[in-house]
Amino acid sequence: MIARLRINWVILRTCIEERLVYRADFAFATLVRFLPIVTQIFLWGAIFAVHSDQPKQKLNGYSYDDMIAYFLLAMVARAFSSMPGLATGVARDVREGTIKKFLIQPVDFLGYLFWHRVAHKLVYYIVAVGPFALVFFLCRDYFSGWPDNFTIVGFLISLPIAFLIGFLIESMIGLVSFWFLEVSSLIFVYMMLNYFLSGHMIPLDWLPAPVNAWVIYLPFKYLAYFPASIMLGHYTHAQLINELLIAGGWILILAVANRVMFIRGVRRYGAFGG
């Protein structure tokens, strides 16, 4: 156990140092991601016709302020759940044969991927905490007020849940490369579905009843919609506890699926390339 903790610490520290090598480029790329916020504010301002003589008061139960607040909160959740390059990186390691170094060394491949992503998020939020604080300060009038402490705690718990589910889904897609070396098409399909089913595009409760009835049971909503809805007060305390338990169940299912796919994939792996 101590040896494994020491290995994980070395991986985390090394990955953080790796991210800080090109810190100027990383910081610039992080700051650029805030530009779509301006687009969203103008877009929904046009949809609600806020500058016209007859602005729309509500759309599907959301006011203009609610929509801006929702997308700001969804942006925070997506900052935790998005895993750029994870699936493609796994597929590349399998295709080029570089994954075999994890098979001959005392380093768990899935564990390495996990700590590598933790390091990425830590550095990301060190850079982004200032811009996030500034954005929320400037947009504070879109929020009606603070929810109760129980809801805030639920929101804080939902963020690492979003990270874990996002990580496990993308790593699982990457592991498909043990069977199909080229998974770029699968990744593209997943990104499109993720953008829609996570609630990043529109709130999931805007979907019609036949679709909403099954979408809410998928793990994608925990990537963006669930954390944002918590802070907007869409869940009672009992509903919030129930949703957190369901999310925990999804994490367990996805973790087991990742481990099973990795073990079976290694059995058929030819270790070509590299």
mmCIF file of C-alpha atoms in Angstrom:
data_model
loop_
_atom_site.group_PDB
_atom_site.id
_atom_site.type_symbol
_atom_site.label_atom_id
_atom_site.label_comp_id
_atom_site.label_asym_id
_atom_site.label_seq_id
_atom_site.Cartn_x
_atom_site.Cartn_y
_atom_site.Cartn_z
ATOM 1 C CA MET A 1 0.000 0.000 0.000
ATOM 2 C CA ILE A 2 2.788 2.442 0.916
ATOM 3 C CA ALA A 3 4.654 1.583 -2.292
ATOM 4 C CA ARG A 4 1.546 2.193 -4.369
ATOM 5 C CA LEU A 5 0.933 5.544 -2.667
ATOM 6 C CA ARG A 6 4.532 6.520 -3.334
ATOM 7 C CA ILE A 7 4.163 5.590 -7.022
ATOM 8 C CA ASN A 8 0.927 7.577 -7.316
ATOM 9 C CA TRP A 9 2.569 10.598 -5.693
ATOM 10 C CA VAL A 10 5.510 10.429 -8.115
ATOM 11 C CA ILE A 11 3.104 10.185 -11.069
ATOM 12 C CA LEU A 12 1.069 13.152 -9.823
ATOM 13 C CA ARG A 13 4.136 15.302 -9.133
ATOM 14 C CA THR A 14 5.752 14.434 -12.471
ATOM 15 C CA CYS A 15 2.567 15.180 -14.427
ATOM 16 C CA ILE A 16 2.172 18.539 -12.663
ATOM 17 C CA GLU A 17 5.761 19.433 -13.550
ATOM 18 C CA GLU A 18 5.083 18.361 -17.130
ATOM 19 C CA ARG A 19 2.067 20.665 -17.329
ATOM 20 C CA LEU A 20 4.088 23.570 -15.943
ATOM 21 C CA VAL A 21 6.839 23.250 -18.563
ATOM 22 C CA TYR A 22 4.745 25.128 -21.144
ATOM 23 C CA ARG A 23 2.766 27.081 -18.594
ATOM 24 C CA ALA A 24 2.389 30.199 -20.754
ATOM 25 C CA ASP A 25 0.769 28.202 -23.550
ATOM 26 C CA PHE A 26 -1.367 26.292 -21.049
ATOM 27 C CA ALA A 27 -2.497 29.520 -19.376
ATOM 28 C CA PHE A 28 -3.375 31.124 -22.707
ATOM 29 C CA ALA A 29 -5.375 28.089 -23.823
ATOM 30 C CA THR A 30 -7.193 28.112 -20.476
ATOM 31 C CA LEU A 31 -8.121 31.790 -20.712
ATOM 32 C CA VAL A 32 -9.351 31.452 -24.301
ATOM 33 C CA ARG A 33 -11.948 28.941 -23.111
ATOM 34 C CA PHE A 34 -13.769 31.765 -21.337
ATOM 35 C CA LEU A 35 -14.548 33.598 -24.588
ATOM 36 C CA PRO A 36 -17.662 31.487 -25.412
ATOM 37 C CA ILE A 37 -19.299 32.921 -22.269
ATOM 38 C CA VAL A 38 -19.731 36.254 -24.060
ATOM 39 C CA THR A 39 -21.268 34.443 -27.031
ATOM 40 C CA GLN A 40 -23.718 32.599 -24.774
ATOM 41 C CA ILE A 41 -24.859 35.821 -23.100
ATOM 42 C CA PHE A 42 -25.505 37.507 -26.448
ATOM 43 C CA LEU A 43 -27.125 34.379 -27.898
ATOM 44 C CA TRP A 44 -29.623 33.932 -25.101
ATOM 45 C CA GLY A 45 -30.194 37.656 -24.954
ATOM 46 C CA ALA A 46 -31.324 37.452 -28.594
ATOM 47 C CA ILE A 47 -33.468 34.363 -27.936
ATOM 48 C CA PHE A 48 -35.228 36.034 -25.006
ATOM 49 C CA ALA A 49 -35.308 39.355 -26.899
ATOM 50 C CA VAL A 50 -34.134 41.166 -23.788
ATOM 51 C CA HIS A 51 -33.468 44.411 -25.638
ATOM 52 C CA SER A 52 -36.792 44.483 -27.472
ATOM 53 C CA ASP A 53 -40.080 46.054 -26.482
ATOM 54 C CA GLN A 54 -41.596 42.661 -25.666
ATOM 55 C CA PRO A 55 -38.943 40.464 -23.994
ATOM 56 C CA LYS A 56 -39.831 36.859 -23.263
ATOM 57 C CA GLN A 57 -40.306 36.215 -19.575
ATOM 58 C CA LYS A 58 -39.880 32.429 -19.550
ATOM 59 C CA LEU A 59 -38.882 29.601 -21.881
ATOM 60 C CA ASN A 60 -39.672 26.106 -20.628
ATOM 61 C CA GLY A 61 -39.627 27.401 -17.071
ATOM 62 C CA TYR A 62 -36.316 29.297 -17.442
ATOM 63 C CA SER A 63 -35.964 33.052 -17.407
ATOM 64 C CA TYR A 64 -33.096 34.838 -19.162
ATOM 65 C CA ASP A 65 -31.213 35.144 -15.866
ATOM 66 C CA ASP A 66 -31.806 31.443 -15.157
ATOM 67 C CA MET A 67 -30.317 30.452 -18.519
ATOM 68 C CA ILE A 68 -27.168 32.537 -18.068
ATOM 69 C CA ALA A 69 -26.739 31.218 -14.517
ATOM 70 C CA TYR A 70 -27.290 27.665 -15.783
ATOM 71 C CA PHE A 71 -24.632 27.929 -18.465
ATOM 72 C CA LEU A 72 -22.118 29.522 -16.111
ATOM 73 C CA LEU A 73 -22.604 26.655 -13.660
ATOM 74 C CA ALA A 74 -22.543 24.084 -16.462
ATOM 75 C CA MET A 75 -19.230 25.590 -17.574
ATOM 76 C CA VAL A 76 -17.801 24.928 -14.108
ATOM 77 C CA ALA A 77 -19.016 21.324 -14.236
ATOM 78 C CA ARG A 78 -17.636 20.821 -17.743
ATOM 79 C CA ALA A 79 -14.264 22.111 -16.568
ATOM 80 C CA PHE A 80 -14.211 19.096 -14.249
ATOM 81 C CA SER A 81 -15.748 16.495 -16.565
ATOM 82 C CA SER A 82 -14.123 17.302 -19.909
ATOM 83 C CA MET A 83 -11.149 15.075 -20.758
ATOM 84 C CA PRO A 84 -9.562 16.443 -23.932
ATOM 85 C CA GLY A 85 -7.227 13.974 -25.582
ATOM 86 C CA LEU A 86 -7.769 11.121 -23.111
ATOM 87 C CA ALA A 87 -9.436 8.601 -25.433
ATOM 88 C CA THR A 88 -7.240 9.523 -28.393
ATOM 89 C CA GLY A 89 -4.141 9.208 -26.207
ATOM 90 C CA VAL A 90 -5.100 5.706 -25.066
ATOM 91 C CA ALA A 91 -5.834 4.669 -28.651
ATOM 92 C CA ARG A 92 -2.486 6.058 -29.793
ATOM 93 C CA ASP A 93 -0.604 4.162 -27.059
ATOM 94 C CA VAL A 94 -2.299 0.917 -28.094
ATOM 95 C CA ARG A 95 -1.830 1.497 -31.819
ATOM 96 C CA GLU A 96 1.838 2.515 -31.566
ATOM 97 C CA GLY A 97 2.734 -0.087 -28.945
ATOM 98 C CA THR A 98 3.901 2.357 -26.272
ATOM 99 C CA ILE A 99 1.375 0.951 -23.818
ATOM 100 C CA LYS A 100 3.573 -2.086 -23.291
ATOM 101 C CA LYS A 101 5.822 -0.120 -20.949
ATOM 102 C CA PHE A 102 2.943 -0.182 -18.454
ATOM 103 C CA LEU A 103 2.710 -3.967 -18.808
ATOM 104 C CA ILE A 104 6.314 -4.602 -17.796
ATOM 105 C CA GLN A 105 6.631 -1.974 -15.067
ATOM 106 C CA PRO A 106 4.903 -1.851 -11.642
ATOM 107 C CA VAL A 107 2.611 0.968 -12.795
ATOM 108 C CA ASP A 108 -1.091 0.430 -13.354
ATOM 109 C CA PHE A 109 -2.090 1.930 -16.689
ATOM 110 C CA LEU A 110 -5.553 3.055 -15.578
ATOM 111 C CA GLY A 111 -4.102 4.446 -12.355
ATOM 112 C CA TYR A 112 -1.531 6.404 -14.343
ATOM 113 C CA LEU A 113 -4.250 7.857 -16.568
ATOM 114 C CA PHE A 114 -6.246 8.862 -13.500
ATOM 115 C CA TRP A 115 -3.425 10.705 -11.742
ATOM 116 C CA HIS A 116 -2.326 12.273 -15.009
ATOM 117 C CA ARG A 117 -5.804 13.790 -15.344
ATOM 118 C CA VAL A 118 -5.855 14.865 -11.697
ATOM 119 C CA ALA A 119 -2.612 16.748 -12.313
ATOM 120 C CA HIS A 120 -4.110 18.378 -15.403
ATOM 121 C CA LYS A 121 -7.168 19.578 -13.485
ATOM 122 C CA LEU A 122 -5.111 20.875 -10.563
ATOM 123 C CA VAL A 123 -2.943 23.010 -12.846
ATOM 124 C CA TYR A 124 -6.004 24.083 -14.838
ATOM 125 C CA TYR A 125 -7.801 25.409 -11.783
ATOM 126 C CA ILE A 126 -4.706 27.125 -10.438
ATOM 127 C CA VAL A 127 -4.713 29.108 -13.673
ATOM 128 C CA ALA A 128 -8.499 29.418 -14.057
ATOM 129 C CA VAL A 129 -9.589 30.246 -10.496
ATOM 130 C CA GLY A 130 -8.969 33.967 -11.054
ATOM 131 C CA PRO A 131 -10.909 34.213 -14.343
ATOM 132 C CA PHE A 132 -13.705 32.075 -12.892
ATOM 133 C CA ALA A 133 -14.005 34.375 -9.893
ATOM 134 C CA LEU A 134 -14.006 37.453 -12.142
ATOM 135 C CA VAL A 135 -16.665 36.008 -14.472
ATOM 136 C CA PHE A 136 -18.981 35.052 -11.628
ATOM 137 C CA PHE A 137 -18.478 38.434 -9.998
ATOM 138 C CA LEU A 138 -19.377 40.285 -13.181
ATOM 139 C CA CYS A 139 -22.371 37.984 -13.747
ATOM 140 C CA ARG A 140 -23.549 37.971 -10.127
ATOM 141 C CA ASP A 141 -26.820 39.718 -11.002
ATOM 142 C CA TYR A 142 -27.935 36.660 -12.988
ATOM 143 C CA PHE A 143 -28.105 34.621 -9.773
ATOM 144 C CA SER A 144 -31.085 34.974 -7.454
ATOM 145 C CA GLY A 145 -29.059 34.166 -4.329
ATOM 146 C CA TRP A 146 -27.196 31.458 -2.461
ATOM 147 C CA PRO A 147 -28.919 28.124 -1.814
ATOM 148 C CA ASP A 148 -28.817 26.462 1.612
ATOM 149 C CA ASN A 149 -25.646 24.820 2.934
ATOM 150 C CA PHE A 150 -26.864 21.278 2.219
ATOM 151 C CA THR A 151 -27.355 22.157 -1.452
ATOM 152 C CA ILE A 152 -23.934 23.810 -1.671
ATOM 153 C CA VAL A 153 -22.296 20.688 -0.219
ATOM 154 C CA GLY A 154 -24.190 18.577 -2.744
ATOM 155 C CA PHE A 155 -22.903 20.807 -5.533
ATOM 156 C CA LEU A 156 -19.311 20.493 -4.315
ATOM 157 C CA ILE A 157 -19.684 16.702 -4.200
ATOM 158 C CA SER A 158 -21.138 16.658 -7.710
ATOM 159 C CA LEU A 159 -17.981 18.220 -9.189
ATOM 160 C CA PRO A 160 -15.589 15.315 -8.409
ATOM 161 C CA ILE A 161 -18.421 12.998 -9.471
ATOM 162 C CA ALA A 162 -18.471 14.791 -12.832
ATOM 163 C CA PHE A 163 -14.707 14.346 -13.056
ATOM 164 C CA LEU A 164 -14.845 10.622 -12.291
ATOM 165 C CA ILE A 165 -17.688 9.852 -14.679
ATOM 166 C CA GLY A 166 -16.131 11.919 -17.450
ATOM 167 C CA PHE A 167 -12.781 10.203 -16.929
ATOM 168 C CA LEU A 168 -14.218 6.680 -16.820
ATOM 169 C CA ILE A 169 -16.348 7.108 -19.933
ATOM 170 C CA GLU A 170 -13.496 8.514 -22.021
ATOM 171 C CA SER A 171 -10.952 5.973 -20.794
ATOM 172 C CA MET A 172 -13.432 3.198 -21.632
ATOM 173 C CA ILE A 173 -13.801 4.554 -25.163
ATOM 174 C CA GLY A 174 -10.024 4.628 -25.467
ATOM 175 C CA LEU A 175 -9.791 0.997 -24.353
ATOM 176 C CA VAL A 176 -11.996 -0.004 -27.277
ATOM 177 C CA SER A 177 -8.809 0.414 -29.339
ATOM 178 C CA PHE A 178 -7.691 -3.006 -28.117
ATOM 179 C CA TRP A 179 -10.341 -4.366 -30.495
ATOM 180 C CA PHE A 180 -10.499 -1.535 -33.080
ATOM 181 C CA LEU A 181 -7.214 0.300 -33.491
ATOM 182 C CA GLU A 182 -8.857 3.401 -34.981
ATOM 183 C CA VAL A 183 -11.533 4.887 -32.721
ATOM 184 C CA SER A 184 -11.616 8.472 -33.990
ATOM 185 C CA SER A 185 -15.113 8.028 -35.443
ATOM 186 C CA LEU A 186 -16.350 6.602 -32.157
ATOM 187 C CA ILE A 187 -14.819 9.524 -30.268
ATOM 188 C CA PHE A 188 -16.509 12.004 -32.617
ATOM 189 C CA VAL A 189 -19.908 10.354 -32.087
ATOM 190 C CA TYR A 190 -19.365 10.371 -28.336
ATOM 191 C CA MET A 191 -18.424 14.054 -28.304
ATOM 192 C CA MET A 192 -21.594 14.959 -30.188
ATOM 193 C CA LEU A 193 -23.801 12.851 -27.894
ATOM 194 C CA ASN A 194 -21.979 14.134 -24.820
ATOM 195 C CA TYR A 195 -22.518 17.774 -25.820
ATOM 196 C CA PHE A 196 -26.247 17.147 -26.134
ATOM 197 C CA LEU A 197 -26.996 14.524 -23.466
ATOM 198 C CA SER A 198 -24.887 16.147 -20.735
ATOM 199 C CA GLY A 199 -27.016 19.279 -20.810
ATOM 200 C CA HIS A 200 -24.186 21.424 -22.112
ATOM 201 C CA MET A 201 -26.199 22.486 -25.166
ATOM 202 C CA ILE A 202 -29.601 22.966 -23.492
ATOM 203 C CA PRO A 203 -30.999 21.950 -20.081
ATOM 204 C CA LEU A 204 -32.178 18.355 -20.184
ATOM 205 C CA ASP A 205 -35.600 19.254 -18.838
ATOM 206 C CA TRP A 206 -36.209 21.067 -22.147
ATOM 207 C CA LEU A 207 -36.309 17.710 -23.927
ATOM 208 C CA PRO A 208 -39.735 16.255 -24.797
ATOM 209 C CA ALA A 209 -41.202 13.625 -22.488
ATOM 210 C CA PRO A 210 -40.432 10.509 -24.574
ATOM 211 C CA VAL A 211 -36.737 11.427 -24.781
ATOM 212 C CA ASN A 212 -36.363 12.925 -21.308
ATOM 213 C CA ALA A 213 -37.815 9.755 -19.771
ATOM 214 C CA TRP A 214 -34.672 7.742 -20.583
ATOM 215 C CA VAL A 215 -31.999 10.457 -20.916
ATOM 216 C CA ILE A 216 -32.242 11.285 -17.190
ATOM 217 C CA TYR A 217 -31.141 7.742 -16.314
ATOM 218 C CA LEU A 218 -27.926 7.926 -18.352
ATOM 219 C CA PRO A 219 -24.629 8.967 -16.720
ATOM 220 C CA PHE A 220 -24.130 11.909 -19.076
ATOM 221 C CA LYS A 221 -26.327 14.291 -17.094
ATOM 222 C CA TYR A 222 -23.836 14.199 -14.214
ATOM 223 C CA LEU A 223 -21.238 15.847 -16.473
ATOM 224 C CA ALA A 224 -22.966 19.248 -16.657
ATOM 225 C CA TYR A 225 -26.729 19.321 -16.059
ATOM 226 C CA PHE A 226 -26.764 17.787 -12.590
ATOM 227 C CA PRO A 227 -24.256 20.164 -10.890
ATOM 228 C CA ALA A 228 -25.859 23.217 -12.504
ATOM 229 C CA SER A 229 -29.380 22.111 -11.532
ATOM 230 C CA ILE A 230 -28.309 21.606 -7.934
ATOM 231 C CA MET A 231 -27.257 25.237 -7.526
ATOM 232 C CA LEU A 232 -30.417 26.425 -9.252
ATOM 233 C CA GLY A 233 -32.501 24.620 -6.636
ATOM 234 C CA HIS A 234 -34.097 22.027 -8.916
ATOM 235 C CA TYR A 235 -33.664 19.218 -6.364
ATOM 236 C CA THR A 236 -35.068 18.754 -2.910
ATOM 237 C CA HIS A 237 -32.709 17.377 -0.278
ATOM 238 C CA ALA A 238 -34.174 13.877 -0.638
ATOM 239 C CA GLN A 239 -33.904 14.010 -4.441
ATOM 240 C CA LEU A 240 -30.335 15.272 -4.191
ATOM 241 C CA ILE A 241 -29.278 12.384 -1.957
ATOM 242 C CA ASN A 242 -30.958 9.921 -4.305
ATOM 243 C CA GLU A 243 -29.193 11.389 -7.356
ATOM 244 C CA LEU A 244 -25.810 11.304 -5.616
ATOM 245 C CA LEU A 245 -26.331 7.625 -4.803
ATOM 246 C CA ILE A 246 -27.248 6.888 -8.419
ATOM 247 C CA ALA A 247 -24.147 8.753 -9.577
ATOM 248 C CA GLY A 248 -22.054 6.659 -7.182
ATOM 249 C CA GLY A 249 -23.571 3.547 -8.721
ATOM 250 C CA TRP A 250 -22.619 4.730 -12.193
ATOM 251 C CA ILE A 251 -19.047 5.348 -11.037
ATOM 252 C CA LEU A 252 -18.838 1.788 -9.714
ATOM 253 C CA ILE A 253 -20.287 0.327 -12.935
ATOM 254 C CA LEU A 254 -17.954 2.326 -15.160
ATOM 255 C CA ALA A 255 -14.905 1.532 -13.001
ATOM 256 C CA VAL A 256 -15.610 -2.203 -13.206
ATOM 257 C CA ALA A 257 -16.229 -1.932 -16.963
ATOM 258 C CA ASN A 258 -12.874 -0.152 -17.410
ATOM 259 C CA ARG A 259 -11.021 -2.812 -15.435
ATOM 260 C CA VAL A 260 -12.695 -5.695 -17.289
ATOM 261 C CA MET A 261 -12.015 -4.115 -20.683
ATOM 262 C CA PHE A 262 -8.375 -3.476 -19.806
ATOM 263 C CA ILE A 263 -7.770 -7.031 -18.580
ATOM 264 C CA ARG A 264 -9.435 -8.594 -21.616
ATOM 265 C CA GLY A 265 -7.791 -6.135 -23.955
ATOM 266 C CA VAL A 266 -4.314 -6.926 -22.652
ATOM 267 C CA ARG A 267 -4.942 -10.641 -23.255
ATOM 268 C CA ARG A 268 -5.402 -10.050 -26.972
ATOM 269 C CA TYR A 269 -2.829 -7.270 -27.287
ATOM 270 C CA GLY A 270 -0.019 -8.017 -29.742
ATOM 271 C CA ALA A 271 2.437 -5.305 -28.553
ATOM 272 C CA PHE A 272 3.269 -4.215 -32.084
ATOM 273 C CA GLY A 273 4.925 -0.908 -32.828
ATOM 274 C CA GLY A 274 6.887 1.245 -30.399
#
